[in-house]
Coordinates of C-alpha atoms in Angstrom, one line a residue:
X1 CA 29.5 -12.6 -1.4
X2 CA 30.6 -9.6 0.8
X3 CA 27.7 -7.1 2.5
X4 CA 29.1 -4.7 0.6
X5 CA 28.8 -6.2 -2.9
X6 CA 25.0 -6.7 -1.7
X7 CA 24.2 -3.4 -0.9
X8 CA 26.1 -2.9 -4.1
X9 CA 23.8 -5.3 -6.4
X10 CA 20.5 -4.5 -4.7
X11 CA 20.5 -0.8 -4.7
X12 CA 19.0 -1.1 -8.1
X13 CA 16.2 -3.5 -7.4
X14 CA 12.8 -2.6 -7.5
X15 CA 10.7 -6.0 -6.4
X16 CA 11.6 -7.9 -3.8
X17 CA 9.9 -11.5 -3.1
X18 CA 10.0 -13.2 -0.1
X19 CA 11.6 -16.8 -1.1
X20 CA 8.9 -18.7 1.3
X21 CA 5.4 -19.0 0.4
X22 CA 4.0 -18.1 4.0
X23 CA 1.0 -19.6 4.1
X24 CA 2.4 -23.1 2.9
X25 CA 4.7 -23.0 5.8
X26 CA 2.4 -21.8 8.4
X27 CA 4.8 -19.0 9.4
X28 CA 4.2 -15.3 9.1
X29 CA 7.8 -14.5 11.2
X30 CA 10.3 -16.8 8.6
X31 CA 13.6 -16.8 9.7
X32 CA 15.8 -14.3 7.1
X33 CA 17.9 -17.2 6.2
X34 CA 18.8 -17.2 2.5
X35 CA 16.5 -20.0 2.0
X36 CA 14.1 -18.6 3.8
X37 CA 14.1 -14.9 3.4
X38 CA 14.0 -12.0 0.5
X39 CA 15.4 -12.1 -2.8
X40 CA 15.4 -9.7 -6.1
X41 CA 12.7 -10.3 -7.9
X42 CA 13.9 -8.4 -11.2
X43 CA 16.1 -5.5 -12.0
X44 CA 13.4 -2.8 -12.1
X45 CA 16.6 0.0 -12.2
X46 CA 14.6 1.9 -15.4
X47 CA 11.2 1.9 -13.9
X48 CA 11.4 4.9 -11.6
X49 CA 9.7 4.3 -8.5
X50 CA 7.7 1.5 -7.7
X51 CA 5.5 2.3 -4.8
X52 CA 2.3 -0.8 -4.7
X53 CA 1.9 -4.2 -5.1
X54 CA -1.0 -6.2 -5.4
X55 CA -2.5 -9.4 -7.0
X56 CA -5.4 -11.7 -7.2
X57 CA -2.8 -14.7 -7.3
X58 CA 0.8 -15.8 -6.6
X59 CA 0.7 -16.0 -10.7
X60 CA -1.0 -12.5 -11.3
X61 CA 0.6 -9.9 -9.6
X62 CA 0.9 -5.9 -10.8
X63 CA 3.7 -4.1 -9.4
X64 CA 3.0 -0.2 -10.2
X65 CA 4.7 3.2 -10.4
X66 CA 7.6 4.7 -12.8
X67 CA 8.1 8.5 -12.8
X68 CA 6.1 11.3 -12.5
X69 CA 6.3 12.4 -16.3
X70 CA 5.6 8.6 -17.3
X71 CA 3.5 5.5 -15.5
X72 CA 4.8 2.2 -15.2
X73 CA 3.2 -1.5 -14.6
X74 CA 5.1 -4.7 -14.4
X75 CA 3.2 -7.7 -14.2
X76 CA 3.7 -11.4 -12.8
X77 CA 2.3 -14.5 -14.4
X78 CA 4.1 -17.1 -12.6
X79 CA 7.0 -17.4 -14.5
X80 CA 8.8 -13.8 -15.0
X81 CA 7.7 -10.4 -14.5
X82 CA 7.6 -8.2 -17.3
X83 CA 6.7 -4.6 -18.4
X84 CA 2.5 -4.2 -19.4
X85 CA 1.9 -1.8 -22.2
X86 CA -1.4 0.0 -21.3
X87 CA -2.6 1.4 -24.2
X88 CA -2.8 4.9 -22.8
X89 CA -0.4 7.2 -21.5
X90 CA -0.1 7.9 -17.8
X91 CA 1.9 10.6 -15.6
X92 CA 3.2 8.1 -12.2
X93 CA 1.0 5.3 -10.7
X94 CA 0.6 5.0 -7.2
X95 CA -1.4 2.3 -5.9
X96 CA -3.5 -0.7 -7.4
X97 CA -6.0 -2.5 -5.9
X98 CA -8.7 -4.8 -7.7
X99 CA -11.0 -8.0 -7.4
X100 CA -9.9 -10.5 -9.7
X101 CA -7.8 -11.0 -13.1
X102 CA -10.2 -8.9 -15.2
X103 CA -11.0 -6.5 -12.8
X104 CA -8.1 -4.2 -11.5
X105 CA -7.6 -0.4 -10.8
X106 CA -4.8 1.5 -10.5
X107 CA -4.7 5.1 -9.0
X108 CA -2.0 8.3 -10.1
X109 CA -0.8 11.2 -10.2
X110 CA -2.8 14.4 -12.0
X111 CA -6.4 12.3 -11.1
X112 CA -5.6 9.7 -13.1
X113 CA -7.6 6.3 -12.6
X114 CA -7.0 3.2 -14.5
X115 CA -8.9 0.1 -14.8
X116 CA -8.8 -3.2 -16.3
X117 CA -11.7 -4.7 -18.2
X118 CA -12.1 -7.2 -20.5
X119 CA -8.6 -7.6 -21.2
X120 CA -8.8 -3.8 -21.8
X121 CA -7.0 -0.7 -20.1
X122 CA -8.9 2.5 -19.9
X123 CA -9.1 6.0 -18.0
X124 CA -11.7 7.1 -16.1
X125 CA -13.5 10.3 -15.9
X126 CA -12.8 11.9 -12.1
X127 CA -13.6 15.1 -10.9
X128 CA -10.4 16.1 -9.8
X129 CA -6.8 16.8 -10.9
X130 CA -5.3 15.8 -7.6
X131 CA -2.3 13.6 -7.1
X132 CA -4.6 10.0 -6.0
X133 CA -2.6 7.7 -3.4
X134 CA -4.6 4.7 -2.3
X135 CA -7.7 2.5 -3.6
X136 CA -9.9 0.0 -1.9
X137 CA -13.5 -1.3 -2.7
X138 CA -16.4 -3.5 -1.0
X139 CA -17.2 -4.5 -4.3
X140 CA -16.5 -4.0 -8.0
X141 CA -19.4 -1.1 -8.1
X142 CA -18.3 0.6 -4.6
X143 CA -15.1 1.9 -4.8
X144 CA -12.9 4.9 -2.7
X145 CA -10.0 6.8 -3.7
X146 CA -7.9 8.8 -1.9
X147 CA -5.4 11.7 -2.5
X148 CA -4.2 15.5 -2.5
X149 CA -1.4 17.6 -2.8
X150 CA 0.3 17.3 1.0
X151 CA 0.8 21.7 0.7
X152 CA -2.2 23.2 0.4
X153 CA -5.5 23.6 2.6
X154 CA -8.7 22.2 1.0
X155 CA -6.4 19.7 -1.1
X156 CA -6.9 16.8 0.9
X157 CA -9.3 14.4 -1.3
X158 CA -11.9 11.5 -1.2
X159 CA -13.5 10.2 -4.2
X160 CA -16.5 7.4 -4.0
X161 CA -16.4 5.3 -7.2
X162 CA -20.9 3.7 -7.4
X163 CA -20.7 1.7 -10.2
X164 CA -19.0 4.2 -13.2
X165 CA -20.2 7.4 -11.5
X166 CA -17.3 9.1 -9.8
X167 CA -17.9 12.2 -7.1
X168 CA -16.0 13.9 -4.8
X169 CA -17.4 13.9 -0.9
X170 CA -17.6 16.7 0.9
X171 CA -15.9 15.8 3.9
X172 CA -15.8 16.8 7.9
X173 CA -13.9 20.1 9.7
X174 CA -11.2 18.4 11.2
X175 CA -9.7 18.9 14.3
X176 CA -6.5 18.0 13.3
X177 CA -5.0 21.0 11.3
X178 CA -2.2 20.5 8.5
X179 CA -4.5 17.8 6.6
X180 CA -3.7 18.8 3.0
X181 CA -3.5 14.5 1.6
X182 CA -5.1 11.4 2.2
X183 CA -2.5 8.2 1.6
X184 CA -4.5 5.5 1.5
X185 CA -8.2 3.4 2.5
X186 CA -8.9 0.4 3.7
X187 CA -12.1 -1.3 5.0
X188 CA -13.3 -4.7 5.9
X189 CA -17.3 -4.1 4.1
X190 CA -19.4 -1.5 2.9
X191 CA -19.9 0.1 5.8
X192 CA -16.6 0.0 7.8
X193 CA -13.7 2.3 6.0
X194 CA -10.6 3.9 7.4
X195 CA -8.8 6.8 5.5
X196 CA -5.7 7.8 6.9
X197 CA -3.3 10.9 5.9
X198 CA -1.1 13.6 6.6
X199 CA -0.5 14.7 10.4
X200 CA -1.7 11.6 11.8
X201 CA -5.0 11.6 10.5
X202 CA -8.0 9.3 10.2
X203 CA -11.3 8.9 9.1
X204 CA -13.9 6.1 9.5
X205 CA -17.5 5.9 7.5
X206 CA -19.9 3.7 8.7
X207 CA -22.2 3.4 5.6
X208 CA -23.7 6.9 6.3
X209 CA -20.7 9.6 6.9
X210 CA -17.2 9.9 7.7
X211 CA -16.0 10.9 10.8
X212 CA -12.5 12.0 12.1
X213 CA -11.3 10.3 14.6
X214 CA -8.2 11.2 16.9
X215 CA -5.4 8.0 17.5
X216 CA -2.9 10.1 18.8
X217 CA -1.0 10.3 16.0
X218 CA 0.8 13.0 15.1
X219 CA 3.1 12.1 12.1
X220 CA 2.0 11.0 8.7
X221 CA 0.1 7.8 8.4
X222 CA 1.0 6.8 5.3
X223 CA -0.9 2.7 4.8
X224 CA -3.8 1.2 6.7
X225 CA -4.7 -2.9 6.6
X226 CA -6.3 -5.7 8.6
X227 CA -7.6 -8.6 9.3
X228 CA -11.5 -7.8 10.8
X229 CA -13.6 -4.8 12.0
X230 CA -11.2 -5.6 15.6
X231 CA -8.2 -5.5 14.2
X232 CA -6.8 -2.0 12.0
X233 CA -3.6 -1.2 11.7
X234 CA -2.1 2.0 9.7
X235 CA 1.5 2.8 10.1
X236 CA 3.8 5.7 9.4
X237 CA 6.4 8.8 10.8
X238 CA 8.6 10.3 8.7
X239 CA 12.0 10.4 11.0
X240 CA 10.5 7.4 13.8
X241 CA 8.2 5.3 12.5
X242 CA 4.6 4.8 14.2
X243 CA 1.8 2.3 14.4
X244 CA -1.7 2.9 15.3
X245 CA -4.1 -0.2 16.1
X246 CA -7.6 -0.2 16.4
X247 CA -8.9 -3.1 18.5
X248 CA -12.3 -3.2 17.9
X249 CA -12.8 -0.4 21.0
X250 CA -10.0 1.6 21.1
X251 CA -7.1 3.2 19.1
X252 CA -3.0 2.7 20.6
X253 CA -0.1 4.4 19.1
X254 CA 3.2 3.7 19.4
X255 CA 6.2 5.0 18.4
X256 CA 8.5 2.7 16.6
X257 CA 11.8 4.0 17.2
X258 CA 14.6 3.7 16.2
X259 CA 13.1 2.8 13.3
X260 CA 12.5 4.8 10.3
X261 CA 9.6 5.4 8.9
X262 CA 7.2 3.1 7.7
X263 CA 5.5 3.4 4.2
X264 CA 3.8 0.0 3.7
X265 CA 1.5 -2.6 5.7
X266 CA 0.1 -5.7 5.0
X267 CA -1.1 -8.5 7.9
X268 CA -2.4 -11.7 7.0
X269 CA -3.7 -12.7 10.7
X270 CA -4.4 -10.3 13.9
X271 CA -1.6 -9.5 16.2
X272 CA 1.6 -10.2 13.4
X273 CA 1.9 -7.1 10.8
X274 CA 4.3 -7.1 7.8
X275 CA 5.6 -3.6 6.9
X276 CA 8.1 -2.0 5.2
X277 CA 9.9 1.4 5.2
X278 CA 12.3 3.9 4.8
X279 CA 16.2 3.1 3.7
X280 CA 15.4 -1.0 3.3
X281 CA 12.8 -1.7 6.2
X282 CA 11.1 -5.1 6.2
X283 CA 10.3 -6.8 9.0
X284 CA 7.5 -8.2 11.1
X285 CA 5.4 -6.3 14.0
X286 CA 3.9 -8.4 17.0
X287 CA 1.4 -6.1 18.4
X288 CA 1.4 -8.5 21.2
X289 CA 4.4 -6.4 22.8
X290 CA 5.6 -4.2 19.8
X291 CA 8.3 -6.0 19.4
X292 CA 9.7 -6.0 16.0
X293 CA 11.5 -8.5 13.9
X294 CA 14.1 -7.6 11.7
X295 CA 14.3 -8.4 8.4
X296 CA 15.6 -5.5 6.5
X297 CA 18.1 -5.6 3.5
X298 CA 21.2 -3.3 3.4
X299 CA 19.7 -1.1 0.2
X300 CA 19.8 2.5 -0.4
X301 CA 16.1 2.4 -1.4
X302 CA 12.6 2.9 0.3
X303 CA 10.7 0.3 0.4
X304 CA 6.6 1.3 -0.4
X305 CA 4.3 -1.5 -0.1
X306 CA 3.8 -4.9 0.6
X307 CA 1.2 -7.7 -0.2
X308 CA 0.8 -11.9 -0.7
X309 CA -2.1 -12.7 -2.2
X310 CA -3.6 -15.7 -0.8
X311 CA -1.3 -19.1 -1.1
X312 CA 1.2 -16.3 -2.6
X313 CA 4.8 -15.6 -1.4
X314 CA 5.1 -12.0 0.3
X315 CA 6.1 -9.4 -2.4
X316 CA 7.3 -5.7 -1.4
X317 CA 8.1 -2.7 -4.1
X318 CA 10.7 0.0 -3.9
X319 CA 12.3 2.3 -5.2

């Protein structure tokens, strides 16, 4: 098969799945090999976009997004993936996040929160009509969403999620100007959670408040993750792509060129970061020296996100 009649076949994929299981192996940097690399998962050409991944298992995994008139989520179960029918109508999903088989929730466009219980789909009541762009939780009760519109001041959004109660939180005057969206939150307990967003922006609560702090960032950060309270990492840039780290004292950025951006993070130990990006970036990140290695696919698409669950094979989403 020619590189061209690759890029040809894969420009309509929407999952891929890394071939090795990573944590059988003992490897986090597999060599791209055909054996040992990514394949198409399915032909997700008709599903729009497809921008997160996540699952409690290698066989129960949600891959979620579609278009912005209609939302879309495709669903592993260890043999095939398939299309889920919700029972409710949706305007484009962006990111799912959850704490077991029973217990997912998936976060849109318009305000619109999903979650799965008892084997049953249903929206939630938010206080806000904003586009939402990430999810994370402590625990089932304790969840945060994040969002806004990117173009206008005051947009930027947090949402906290205690038990079935949603409110917005009033948050700090940043320093940073330009802040108009929140793209996703991450956190290692209750009281240790990183936002990040437009202009390079982040916020940390500590179980009390959130406060901004300043990485020295100045593009977007668009996904956060980590491995402990000493080791954050939330990547980024539009044009160049960027990495901030926190390492338990101190924030470093880097700029990532001449890569593109990057749009999706996911690390399974501290110091060797998966991520994924603009025009087919996947590759790994060894925060060691910054060195990256290469693992992208000659696609016309953007790749979004990117998670194994544990024992699981590495999936990423794009579209």
């Amino acid at each position: 098969m020619t590189t061209r009649t690759l890029a040809r076949e894969i420009s309509s994929l929407g999952v891929l799945v890394c071939a090795l299981a990573c944590a059988a192996c003992g490897s986090d940097d597999p060599s791209p090999t055909p054996e040992r690399g990514w394949h198409e998962a399915f032909d997700a050409s008709e599903a729009g976009w497809l921008l997160s991944t996540w699952g409690p298992s290698r066989n129960d995994q949600y891959a979620v997004g579609g278009t912005e008139a209609e939302g879309r989520v495709e669903h592993y179960d260890g043999k095939s993936w398939s299309r889920l029918e919700l029972g409710v109508s949706t305007p484009l999903l962006n990111w799912v996040h959850g704490f077991g088989s029973d217990d997912v929730t998936i976060v849109g466009n318009a305000g619109t929160v999903l979650h799965l219980s008892n084997g049953v789909w249903t929206k939630q009541t938010t206080p806000t009509d904003q586009n939402l762009w990430g999810v994370w939780g402590a625990t089932p009760s304790d969840l945060w969403i994040v969002g806004g519109s990117g173009k206008i001041d005051g947009d930027a959004t947090v949402l906290h999620f205690v038990g079935t109660t949603c409110t917005q939180v009033t948050l700090p005057m940043l320093a940073k100007a330009g802040v108009m969206s929140f793209f996703k939150v991450w956190g290692t307990s209750a009281d240790n959670v990183y936002v990040v967003g437009q202009a390079g922006a982040v916020l940390h609560y500590d179980g009390t408040s959130w406060k901004e702090e300043l990485v020295g960032a100045s593009s977007d950060l668009i996904a956060v993750w980590g491995t402990g309270p000493s080791d954050v990492v939330a990547v980024g840039g539009r044009a160049i792509g960027s990495v901030s780290r926190w390492d338990g004292s101190s924030w470093h950025t880097e700029s990532l060129g001449p890569l593109p951006g990057l749009n999706g993070v996911w690390t399974r130990k501290p110091g060797t970061v998966h991520v994924v990006g603009v025009a087919g970036t996947l590759g790994v990140l060894h925060t060691a020296d910054w060195s990256f290695v290469d693992h992208s696919r000659p696609i016309d698409l953007d790749v979004h996100g990117v998670f194994a669950s544990d024992g699981g094979p590495l999936v990423a989403v794009s579209g």
